[in-house]
Short mmCIF file of C-alpha atoms in Angstrom, two decimals:
data_model
loop_
_atom_site.label_atom_id
_atom_site.label_comp_id
_atom_site.label_asym_id
_atom_site.label_seq_id
_atom_site.Cartn_x
_atom_site.Cartn_y
_atom_site.Cartn_z
CA UNK A 30 161.61 38.71 76.40
CA UNK A 31 160.52 40.82 74.23
CA UNK A 32 159.47 44.63 75.62
CA UNK A 33 156.97 46.74 73.57
CA UNK A 34 157.45 50.07 74.04
CA UNK A 35 155.38 52.86 72.55
CA UNK A 36 155.85 55.80 70.27
CA UNK A 37 158.65 58.52 72.29
CA UNK A 38 155.51 60.70 72.81
CA UNK A 39 152.97 58.43 73.77
CA UNK A 40 152.64 60.04 77.33
CA UNK A 41 151.94 63.55 75.96
CA UNK A 42 149.54 61.82 73.22
CA UNK A 43 148.21 60.45 75.61
CA UNK A 44 147.95 63.86 77.84
CA UNK A 45 146.87 65.26 74.49
CA UNK A 46 143.75 62.75 74.08
CA UNK A 47 143.03 62.77 77.50
CA UNK A 48 142.01 66.71 76.68
CA UNK A 49 139.98 65.80 73.91
CA UNK A 50 137.83 63.32 75.55
CA UNK A 51 137.23 66.19 78.48
CA UNK A 52 136.43 68.68 75.30
CA UNK A 53 134.26 66.75 74.13
CA UNK A 54 132.31 65.43 77.50
CA UNK A 55 131.85 69.70 77.84
CA UNK A 56 130.31 69.85 74.21
CA UNK A 57 127.95 67.12 74.52
CA UNK A 58 126.72 68.63 77.96
CA UNK A 59 126.08 72.19 75.95
CA UNK A 60 124.69 70.54 72.95
CA UNK A 61 121.99 69.25 75.78
CA UNK A 62 121.44 71.79 77.67
CA UNK A 63 120.45 74.02 73.77
CA UNK A 64 118.80 71.30 72.87
CA UNK A 65 116.70 71.39 76.33
CA UNK A 66 116.65 75.19 76.23
CA UNK A 67 114.60 74.78 72.76
CA UNK A 68 118.00 76.49 71.03
CA UNK A 69 118.48 73.49 68.51
CA UNK A 70 116.34 71.60 67.07
CA UNK A 71 115.73 68.08 67.63
CA UNK A 72 117.59 66.83 64.04
CA UNK A 73 120.46 69.00 65.08
CA UNK A 74 120.89 67.82 68.36
CA UNK A 75 120.37 63.81 66.77
CA UNK A 76 123.01 65.08 63.91
CA UNK A 77 125.84 66.62 66.15
CA UNK A 78 125.16 64.02 69.16
CA UNK A 79 126.26 60.95 66.95
CA UNK A 80 129.46 63.16 65.95
CA UNK A 81 130.37 63.75 69.11
CA UNK A 82 129.63 59.84 70.14
CA UNK A 83 131.59 59.02 67.54
CA UNK A 84 134.38 61.59 67.81
CA UNK A 85 134.47 59.98 71.51
CA UNK A 86 134.88 56.33 70.46
CA UNK A 87 137.56 57.04 68.50
CA UNK A 88 139.68 59.07 71.56
CA UNK A 89 138.48 56.60 73.80
CA UNK A 90 140.02 53.87 71.00
CA UNK A 91 143.16 55.81 71.33
CA UNK A 92 143.36 56.34 74.64
CA UNK A 93 142.87 52.49 75.53
CA UNK A 94 145.74 51.55 72.65
CA UNK A 95 148.52 54.15 73.99
CA UNK A 96 147.82 53.09 77.16
CA UNK A 97 148.38 49.14 76.00
CA UNK A 98 151.36 50.09 74.56
CA UNK A 99 153.17 51.84 77.44
CA UNK A 100 151.81 49.61 79.24
CA UNK A 101 153.67 46.79 77.26
CA UNK A 102 150.50 44.56 77.44
#
């Protein structure tokens, strides 16, 4: 029987990724508020929104990978 073990710092990395996820969620909320108040243009809003979404997907993908490795699939 083979057990897959994640990196020794997997738990620490997972916590860091969770914090990054929360930061991106807050940044997205702030971006929406700025757009609703007319503080930024639609182009700027759409550009930054797309960037945040890409970062978010990347972070979520890494979170899933770390959870899969730490559970041994």
